[in-house]
mmCIF file of C-alpha atoms in Angstrom:
data_model
loop_
_atom_site.group_PDB
_atom_site.id
_atom_site.type_symbol
_atom_site.label_atom_id
_atom_site.label_comp_id
_atom_site.label_asym_id
_atom_site.label_seq_id
_atom_site.Cartn_x
_atom_site.Cartn_y
_atom_site.Cartn_z
ATOM 1 C CA MET A 1 -13.279 -6.142 -30.695
ATOM 2 C CA HIS A 2 -10.770 -8.947 -30.910
ATOM 3 C CA SER A 3 -7.127 -9.484 -31.738
ATOM 4 C CA THR A 4 -4.913 -12.499 -32.266
ATOM 5 C CA LEU A 5 -2.407 -13.345 -29.561
ATOM 6 C CA LEU A 6 -0.183 -16.424 -29.758
ATOM 7 C CA GLY A 7 -2.321 -17.579 -32.671
ATOM 8 C CA LYS A 8 -5.507 -17.435 -30.620
ATOM 9 C CA ARG A 9 -8.445 -15.055 -30.980
ATOM 10 C CA VAL A 10 -8.766 -12.956 -27.827
ATOM 11 C CA HIS A 11 -11.102 -10.223 -26.692
ATOM 12 C CA ARG A 12 -9.175 -6.973 -26.442
ATOM 13 C CA MET A 13 -10.342 -6.436 -22.873
ATOM 14 C CA GLY A 14 -8.665 -8.717 -20.377
ATOM 15 C CA ILE A 15 -10.116 -9.376 -16.934
ATOM 16 C CA SER A 16 -8.563 -8.985 -13.503
ATOM 17 C CA THR A 17 -10.521 -9.279 -10.258
ATOM 18 C CA HIS A 18 -8.320 -7.038 -8.110
ATOM 19 C CA PHE A 19 -11.083 -4.503 -7.524
ATOM 20 C CA GLY A 20 -13.941 -6.662 -6.349
ATOM 21 C CA LEU A 21 -15.292 -8.744 -9.231
ATOM 22 C CA GLY A 22 -16.292 -12.121 -7.788
ATOM 23 C CA PRO A 23 -16.789 -15.597 -9.277
ATOM 24 C CA ASP A 24 -20.219 -14.632 -10.622
ATOM 25 C CA GLY A 25 -18.617 -11.639 -12.311
ATOM 26 C CA VAL A 26 -15.958 -13.828 -13.894
ATOM 27 C CA GLN A 27 -18.720 -16.074 -15.208
ATOM 28 C CA ALA A 28 -20.578 -13.008 -16.493
ATOM 29 C CA ALA A 29 -17.444 -11.862 -18.318
ATOM 30 C CA MET A 30 -17.190 -15.255 -20.024
ATOM 31 C CA ASP A 31 -20.874 -15.117 -20.928
ATOM 32 C CA ARG A 32 -20.230 -11.747 -22.596
ATOM 33 C CA GLY A 33 -17.459 -13.157 -24.734
ATOM 34 C CA LEU A 34 -14.421 -11.994 -22.797
ATOM 35 C CA ASN A 35 -11.798 -14.695 -22.707
ATOM 36 C CA TYR A 36 -8.470 -13.200 -21.539
ATOM 37 C CA PHE A 37 -8.047 -13.785 -17.799
ATOM 38 C CA TRP A 38 -5.082 -12.591 -15.776
ATOM 39 C CA TYR A 39 -4.656 -15.401 -13.270
ATOM 40 C CA VAL A 40 -2.315 -14.656 -10.378
ATOM 41 C CA LYS A 41 -2.310 -15.409 -6.672
ATOM 42 C CA SER A 42 -4.340 -12.330 -5.750
ATOM 43 C CA ASN A 43 -7.002 -13.232 -8.339
ATOM 44 C CA MET A 44 -7.318 -16.910 -7.557
ATOM 45 C CA GLU A 45 -10.169 -16.738 -5.040
ATOM 46 C CA ALA A 46 -12.523 -15.242 -7.610
ATOM 47 C CA MET A 47 -11.209 -16.915 -10.734
ATOM 48 C CA THR A 48 -10.265 -20.488 -9.936
ATOM 49 C CA ALA A 49 -13.720 -22.096 -9.762
ATOM 50 C CA PRO A 50 -15.250 -20.531 -12.905
ATOM 51 C CA LEU A 51 -12.097 -20.962 -14.973
ATOM 52 C CA ARG A 52 -11.638 -24.551 -13.822
ATOM 53 C CA GLN A 53 -15.252 -25.381 -14.662
ATOM 54 C CA ARG A 54 -15.045 -23.833 -18.130
ATOM 55 C CA ALA A 55 -11.661 -25.430 -18.807
ATOM 56 C CA GLN A 56 -13.168 -28.901 -18.333
ATOM 57 C CA THR A 57 -15.683 -28.408 -21.143
ATOM 58 C CA ASP A 58 -14.265 -25.738 -23.446
ATOM 59 C CA ARG A 59 -10.592 -25.038 -22.737
ATOM 60 C CA ASP A 60 -10.042 -23.496 -26.172
ATOM 61 C CA SER A 61 -12.504 -20.708 -25.383
ATOM 62 C CA LEU A 62 -10.208 -19.389 -22.630
ATOM 63 C CA PHE A 63 -6.951 -17.467 -22.771
ATOM 64 C CA ILE A 64 -5.373 -17.858 -19.336
ATOM 65 C CA ALA A 65 -2.313 -15.743 -18.583
ATOM 66 C CA GLY A 66 -0.540 -16.302 -15.295
ATOM 67 C CA GLY A 67 2.460 -17.425 -13.372
ATOM 68 C CA PRO A 68 4.011 -17.589 -9.906
ATOM 69 C CA SER A 69 4.215 -14.456 -7.779
ATOM 70 C CA PHE A 70 8.008 -14.656 -7.651
ATOM 71 C CA GLY A 71 10.330 -15.843 -10.384
ATOM 72 C CA PHE A 72 13.993 -15.514 -9.454
ATOM 73 C CA THR A 73 15.041 -19.042 -10.441
ATOM 74 C CA GLY A 74 14.027 -21.490 -13.120
ATOM 75 C CA GLY A 75 12.960 -24.026 -10.491
ATOM 76 C CA GLN A 76 10.750 -21.462 -8.767
ATOM 77 C CA VAL A 77 8.976 -20.670 -12.039
ATOM 78 C CA LYS A 78 8.561 -24.333 -12.954
ATOM 79 C CA ARG A 79 7.088 -25.294 -9.583
ATOM 80 C CA GLY A 80 4.786 -22.279 -9.546
ATOM 81 C CA ALA A 81 3.496 -22.980 -13.050
ATOM 82 C CA GLU A 82 2.794 -26.627 -12.290
ATOM 83 C CA ARG A 83 0.888 -25.712 -9.102
ATOM 84 C CA MET A 84 -1.199 -23.318 -11.146
ATOM 85 C CA LEU A 85 -2.017 -25.987 -13.731
ATOM 86 C CA LYS A 86 -3.126 -28.327 -10.968
ATOM 87 C CA GLN A 87 -5.349 -25.651 -9.404
ATOM 88 C CA LEU A 88 -7.023 -24.957 -12.745
ATOM 89 C CA GLY A 89 -7.307 -28.606 -13.761
ATOM 90 C CA THR A 90 -5.751 -27.917 -17.151
ATOM 91 C CA ASP A 91 -2.638 -29.130 -18.909
ATOM 92 C CA HIS A 92 -1.434 -25.728 -20.105
ATOM 93 C CA LEU A 93 -1.508 -21.983 -19.647
ATOM 94 C CA ASP A 94 -1.906 -19.871 -22.732
ATOM 95 C CA LEU A 95 0.686 -17.418 -21.458
ATOM 96 C CA LEU A 96 3.202 -18.195 -18.735
ATOM 97 C CA GLN A 97 4.431 -14.950 -17.189
ATOM 98 C CA ILE A 98 6.939 -13.738 -14.700
ATOM 99 C CA PHE A 99 5.937 -10.548 -12.916
ATOM 100 C CA TRP A 100 7.435 -7.135 -12.277
ATOM 101 C CA VAL A 101 10.840 -8.000 -13.673
ATOM 102 C CA GLY A 102 13.557 -6.483 -11.502
ATOM 103 C CA LYS A 103 11.416 -6.523 -8.368
ATOM 104 C CA MET A 104 9.527 -9.796 -8.152
ATOM 105 C CA SER A 105 11.347 -11.782 -10.834
ATOM 106 C CA ARG A 106 14.393 -11.802 -13.093
ATOM 107 C CA ALA A 107 14.484 -12.219 -16.855
ATOM 108 C CA SER A 108 17.707 -14.185 -16.477
ATOM 109 C CA ASP A 109 18.908 -16.826 -18.922
ATOM 110 C CA GLY A 110 18.051 -19.537 -16.401
ATOM 111 C CA VAL A 111 14.502 -18.303 -15.834
ATOM 112 C CA LEU A 112 13.822 -17.775 -19.530
ATOM 113 C CA ARG A 113 15.278 -21.207 -20.338
ATOM 114 C CA ALA A 114 12.988 -22.850 -17.774
ATOM 115 C CA MET A 115 10.013 -21.062 -19.311
ATOM 116 C CA GLU A 116 11.030 -22.185 -22.792
ATOM 117 C CA ASP A 117 11.324 -25.745 -21.476
ATOM 118 C CA LEU A 118 7.764 -25.568 -20.145
ATOM 119 C CA LYS A 119 6.652 -24.256 -23.524
ATOM 120 C CA ALA A 120 8.405 -27.145 -25.279
ATOM 121 C CA GLU A 121 6.629 -29.568 -22.922
ATOM 122 C CA GLY A 122 3.272 -28.101 -23.915
ATOM 123 C CA LYS A 123 2.594 -26.626 -20.483
ATOM 124 C CA CYS A 124 2.224 -23.137 -21.950
ATOM 125 C CA ARG A 125 1.667 -21.753 -25.433
ATOM 126 C CA GLY A 126 3.876 -18.700 -24.969
ATOM 127 C CA ILE A 127 6.047 -16.910 -22.422
ATOM 128 C CA GLY A 128 6.085 -13.323 -21.249
ATOM 129 C CA CYS A 129 6.607 -10.891 -18.410
ATOM 130 C CA SER A 130 5.211 -7.767 -16.806
ATOM 131 C CA ILE A 131 7.771 -5.013 -16.610
ATOM 132 C CA HIS A 132 8.140 -1.331 -15.738
ATOM 133 C CA ASP A 133 11.675 -0.964 -17.132
ATOM 134 C CA ARG A 134 10.901 0.231 -20.662
ATOM 135 C CA GLU A 135 14.488 0.038 -21.859
ATOM 136 C CA LEU A 136 14.754 -3.600 -20.809
ATOM 137 C CA ALA A 137 11.306 -4.317 -22.246
ATOM 138 C CA GLY A 138 12.449 -2.920 -25.583
ATOM 139 C CA GLU A 139 15.531 -5.131 -25.426
ATOM 140 C CA LEU A 140 13.503 -8.252 -24.616
ATOM 141 C CA ALA A 141 11.244 -7.495 -27.587
ATOM 142 C CA ARG A 142 14.082 -6.685 -29.959
ATOM 143 C CA GLU A 143 15.904 -9.920 -29.091
ATOM 144 C CA ARG A 144 12.659 -11.946 -29.133
ATOM 145 C CA LYS A 145 13.293 -13.360 -25.673
ATOM 146 C CA VAL A 146 9.586 -13.311 -24.839
ATOM 147 C CA ASP A 147 6.400 -13.774 -26.829
ATOM 148 C CA VAL A 148 4.318 -11.198 -24.946
ATOM 149 C CA LEU A 149 5.078 -8.107 -22.885
ATOM 150 C CA MET A 150 2.751 -6.727 -20.219
ATOM 151 C CA VAL A 151 3.608 -3.048 -19.890
ATOM 152 C CA ARG A 152 2.335 0.148 -18.336
ATOM 153 C CA TYR A 153 0.744 2.430 -20.919
ATOM 154 C CA ASN A 154 -1.724 5.269 -20.531
ATOM 155 C CA ALA A 155 -2.238 8.917 -21.447
ATOM 156 C CA GLY A 156 -0.023 9.973 -18.556
ATOM 157 C CA HIS A 157 2.678 7.374 -19.224
ATOM 158 C CA PRO A 158 3.022 7.133 -23.023
ATOM 159 C CA GLY A 159 6.742 6.283 -23.009
ATOM 160 C CA ALA A 160 6.136 2.808 -24.432
ATOM 161 C CA GLU A 161 5.404 4.490 -27.764
ATOM 162 C CA ALA A 162 9.084 5.390 -28.117
ATOM 163 C CA ASP A 163 10.850 2.786 -25.982
ATOM 164 C CA ILE A 164 8.926 -0.437 -26.643
ATOM 165 C CA PHE A 165 6.512 -0.315 -29.560
ATOM 166 C CA PRO A 166 9.166 0.265 -32.274
ATOM 167 C CA HIS A 167 10.902 -2.997 -31.279
ATOM 168 C CA LEU A 168 7.895 -5.320 -31.392
ATOM 169 C CA GLY A 169 8.100 -6.367 -35.040
ATOM 170 C CA THR A 170 5.155 -7.001 -37.301
ATOM 171 C CA GLY A 171 2.987 -9.819 -38.599
ATOM 172 C CA GLU A 172 3.453 -13.290 -37.193
ATOM 173 C CA ASP A 173 6.811 -12.245 -35.719
ATOM 174 C CA LYS A 174 5.292 -9.456 -33.619
ATOM 175 C CA VAL A 175 5.748 -9.567 -29.854
ATOM 176 C CA GLY A 176 2.325 -9.322 -28.243
ATOM 177 C CA VAL A 177 1.432 -6.450 -25.916
ATOM 178 C CA VAL A 178 -0.912 -6.398 -22.941
ATOM 179 C CA THR A 179 -1.233 -3.034 -21.188
ATOM 180 C CA TYR A 180 -2.194 -2.189 -17.632
ATOM 181 C CA THR A 181 -2.664 0.950 -15.468
ATOM 182 C CA SER A 182 -4.868 2.421 -18.213
ATOM 183 C CA THR A 183 -6.463 4.802 -15.695
ATOM 184 C CA ARG A 184 -3.083 5.679 -14.146
ATOM 185 C CA TRP A 185 -4.127 4.198 -10.831
ATOM 186 C CA GLY A 186 -7.442 6.038 -11.100
ATOM 187 C CA THR A 187 -5.904 9.512 -11.340
ATOM 188 C CA LEU A 188 -7.186 10.036 -14.896
ATOM 189 C CA LEU A 189 -10.698 9.510 -13.530
ATOM 190 C CA GLN A 190 -10.324 12.636 -11.367
ATOM 191 C CA ALA A 191 -9.708 16.162 -12.599
ATOM 192 C CA PRO A 192 -6.147 17.048 -11.516
ATOM 193 C CA LYS A 193 -5.239 20.438 -10.111
ATOM 194 C CA GLY A 194 -5.114 22.978 -12.919
ATOM 195 C CA TRP A 195 -7.394 20.965 -15.236
ATOM 196 C CA ASP A 196 -10.558 22.884 -16.100
ATOM 197 C CA ASP A 197 -12.338 20.152 -18.054
ATOM 198 C CA ARG A 198 -13.978 16.935 -16.910
ATOM 199 C CA PRO A 199 -11.868 13.873 -16.077
ATOM 200 C CA ALA A 200 -11.807 10.802 -18.313
ATOM 201 C CA LYS A 201 -14.158 7.859 -18.102
ATOM 202 C CA ALA A 202 -12.533 4.471 -17.556
ATOM 203 C CA SER A 203 -13.683 3.347 -20.991
ATOM 204 C CA GLU A 204 -11.907 6.332 -22.581
ATOM 205 C CA CYS A 205 -8.686 5.263 -20.880
ATOM 206 C CA TYR A 206 -9.063 1.764 -22.301
ATOM 207 C CA ARG A 207 -9.972 3.106 -25.740
ATOM 208 C CA PHE A 208 -6.894 5.340 -25.646
ATOM 209 C CA ALA A 209 -4.641 2.309 -25.185
ATOM 210 C CA LEU A 210 -6.473 0.206 -27.758
ATOM 211 C CA THR A 211 -6.180 2.961 -30.361
ATOM 212 C CA ARG A 212 -2.562 1.859 -30.730
ATOM 213 C CA PRO A 213 -2.345 -1.058 -33.174
ATOM 214 C CA GLU A 214 0.575 -2.517 -31.207
ATOM 215 C CA VAL A 215 -1.692 -3.178 -28.206
ATOM 216 C CA ASP A 216 -3.437 -6.542 -28.306
ATOM 217 C CA VAL A 217 -5.186 -6.544 -24.919
ATOM 218 C CA VAL A 218 -5.872 -3.957 -22.242
ATOM 219 C CA LEU A 219 -6.462 -5.179 -18.700
ATOM 220 C CA THR A 220 -9.511 -3.962 -16.845
ATOM 221 C CA GLY A 221 -10.458 -4.444 -13.205
ATOM 222 C CA PRO A 222 -14.190 -3.756 -12.921
ATOM 223 C CA ALA A 223 -15.654 -3.702 -9.434
ATOM 224 C CA SER A 224 -18.988 -5.137 -10.576
ATOM 225 C CA VAL A 225 -20.812 -6.632 -13.537
ATOM 226 C CA ALA A 226 -22.592 -3.291 -14.005
ATOM 227 C CA GLU A 227 -19.218 -1.562 -14.347
ATOM 228 C CA LEU A 228 -18.038 -4.212 -16.777
ATOM 229 C CA ASP A 229 -21.164 -3.766 -18.879
ATOM 230 C CA GLU A 230 -20.783 0.011 -18.912
ATOM 231 C CA ASN A 231 -17.202 -0.292 -20.145
ATOM 232 C CA LEU A 232 -18.171 -2.787 -22.828
ATOM 233 C CA GLN A 233 -21.012 -0.599 -24.037
ATOM 234 C CA ASP A 234 -18.809 2.492 -24.255
ATOM 235 C CA MET A 235 -15.963 0.636 -25.915
ATOM 236 C CA ALA A 236 -18.256 -0.466 -28.712
ATOM 237 C CA GLN A 237 -17.652 3.058 -30.051
ATOM 238 C CA GLY A 238 -14.183 1.929 -31.096
ATOM 239 C CA ALA A 239 -10.906 3.827 -31.201
ATOM 240 C CA LEU A 240 -10.676 7.435 -30.065
ATOM 241 C CA ASP A 241 -10.477 10.001 -32.830
ATOM 242 C CA GLY A 242 -7.432 12.269 -33.088
ATOM 243 C CA GLN A 243 -9.028 15.159 -31.201
ATOM 244 C CA ARG A 244 -10.066 12.965 -28.295
ATOM 245 C CA GLN A 245 -6.626 11.328 -28.177
ATOM 246 C CA GLU A 246 -4.992 14.747 -27.823
ATOM 247 C CA TRP A 247 -7.502 15.635 -25.106
ATOM 248 C CA MET A 248 -6.507 12.478 -23.244
ATOM 249 C CA ARG A 249 -2.813 13.312 -23.622
ATOM 250 C CA GLY A 250 -3.427 16.770 -22.211
ATOM 251 C CA LEU A 251 -5.205 15.281 -19.222
ATOM 252 C CA GLY A 252 -2.352 12.817 -18.790
ATOM 253 C CA ARG A 253 0.280 15.572 -18.848
ATOM 254 C CA GLN A 254 -1.635 17.546 -16.258
ATOM 255 C CA ALA A 255 -2.036 14.489 -14.067
ATOM 256 C CA ARG A 256 1.717 13.877 -14.194
ATOM 257 C CA GLN A 257 2.380 17.440 -13.077
ATOM 258 C CA SER A 258 -0.056 17.120 -10.209
ATOM 259 C CA LYS A 259 1.284 16.187 -6.803
ATOM 260 C CA ALA A 260 -1.807 14.082 -6.139
ATOM 261 C CA LEU A 261 0.045 10.870 -6.969
ATOM 262 C CA GLN A 262 3.317 10.000 -5.295
ATOM 263 C CA ALA A 263 5.834 7.993 -7.271
ATOM 264 C CA PHE A 264 4.629 4.430 -7.035
ATOM 265 C CA ALA A 265 4.949 1.409 -9.262
ATOM 266 C CA PHE A 266 2.436 -1.417 -9.135
ATOM 267 C CA ASP A 267 0.815 -3.777 -11.593
ATOM 268 C CA GLY A 268 -2.552 -2.059 -11.281
ATOM 269 C CA PHE A 269 -5.252 -0.884 -13.696
#
């Protein structure tokens, strides 16, 4: 269950520690062959020590994606990236990102130029952003302004299929895609009002996203090693078949109609 991102083989499940996974859990994920780690300020307490230790002996085995919390100027991005490299004890990030474009950063010419400069200096292998604005994401992909997009995609929010995926390109020219909010902030794990069937399992939400060939990595935020192992075991079943995909879409539509979730945008899982 791997894909190629920025010329590097990556496990299709990427790890975040936002929901309780500690340093031992990060180490366990590495031991199980997961190598994509979303490294941001809120993840640093759990991730820094195990990633730093592994980077000293086998940097090529890791795919570290991260960047500063705020990126409104080129200088801000440059300083934040260099602090991150120092914390990790490595000379480069695999993916340098700016986050939540339009809220916490800007995909301005100055910011993107600073990121490209860091790439040219060898301090990152590629550049990207997380973004909720699908129209802008499609534009960034179409104009090849970034190497990787981190976008919201799940059975309740499938809009990327029309607004982003057609603009990614193919082959070596393809813009990479990392997806988040696979469980729609957990609402797909609960039966919404008016839904007479069972809710989805987390692994089904991840498998739904990974069924799309455009998606390279799906982020997961397990609360424990046991939860991580359960997801890995279930995901060994592979892509969802057509019937199960339609079932997931029906659940997603019902969840969107439910008033259980207020309008909220966050880089969650």
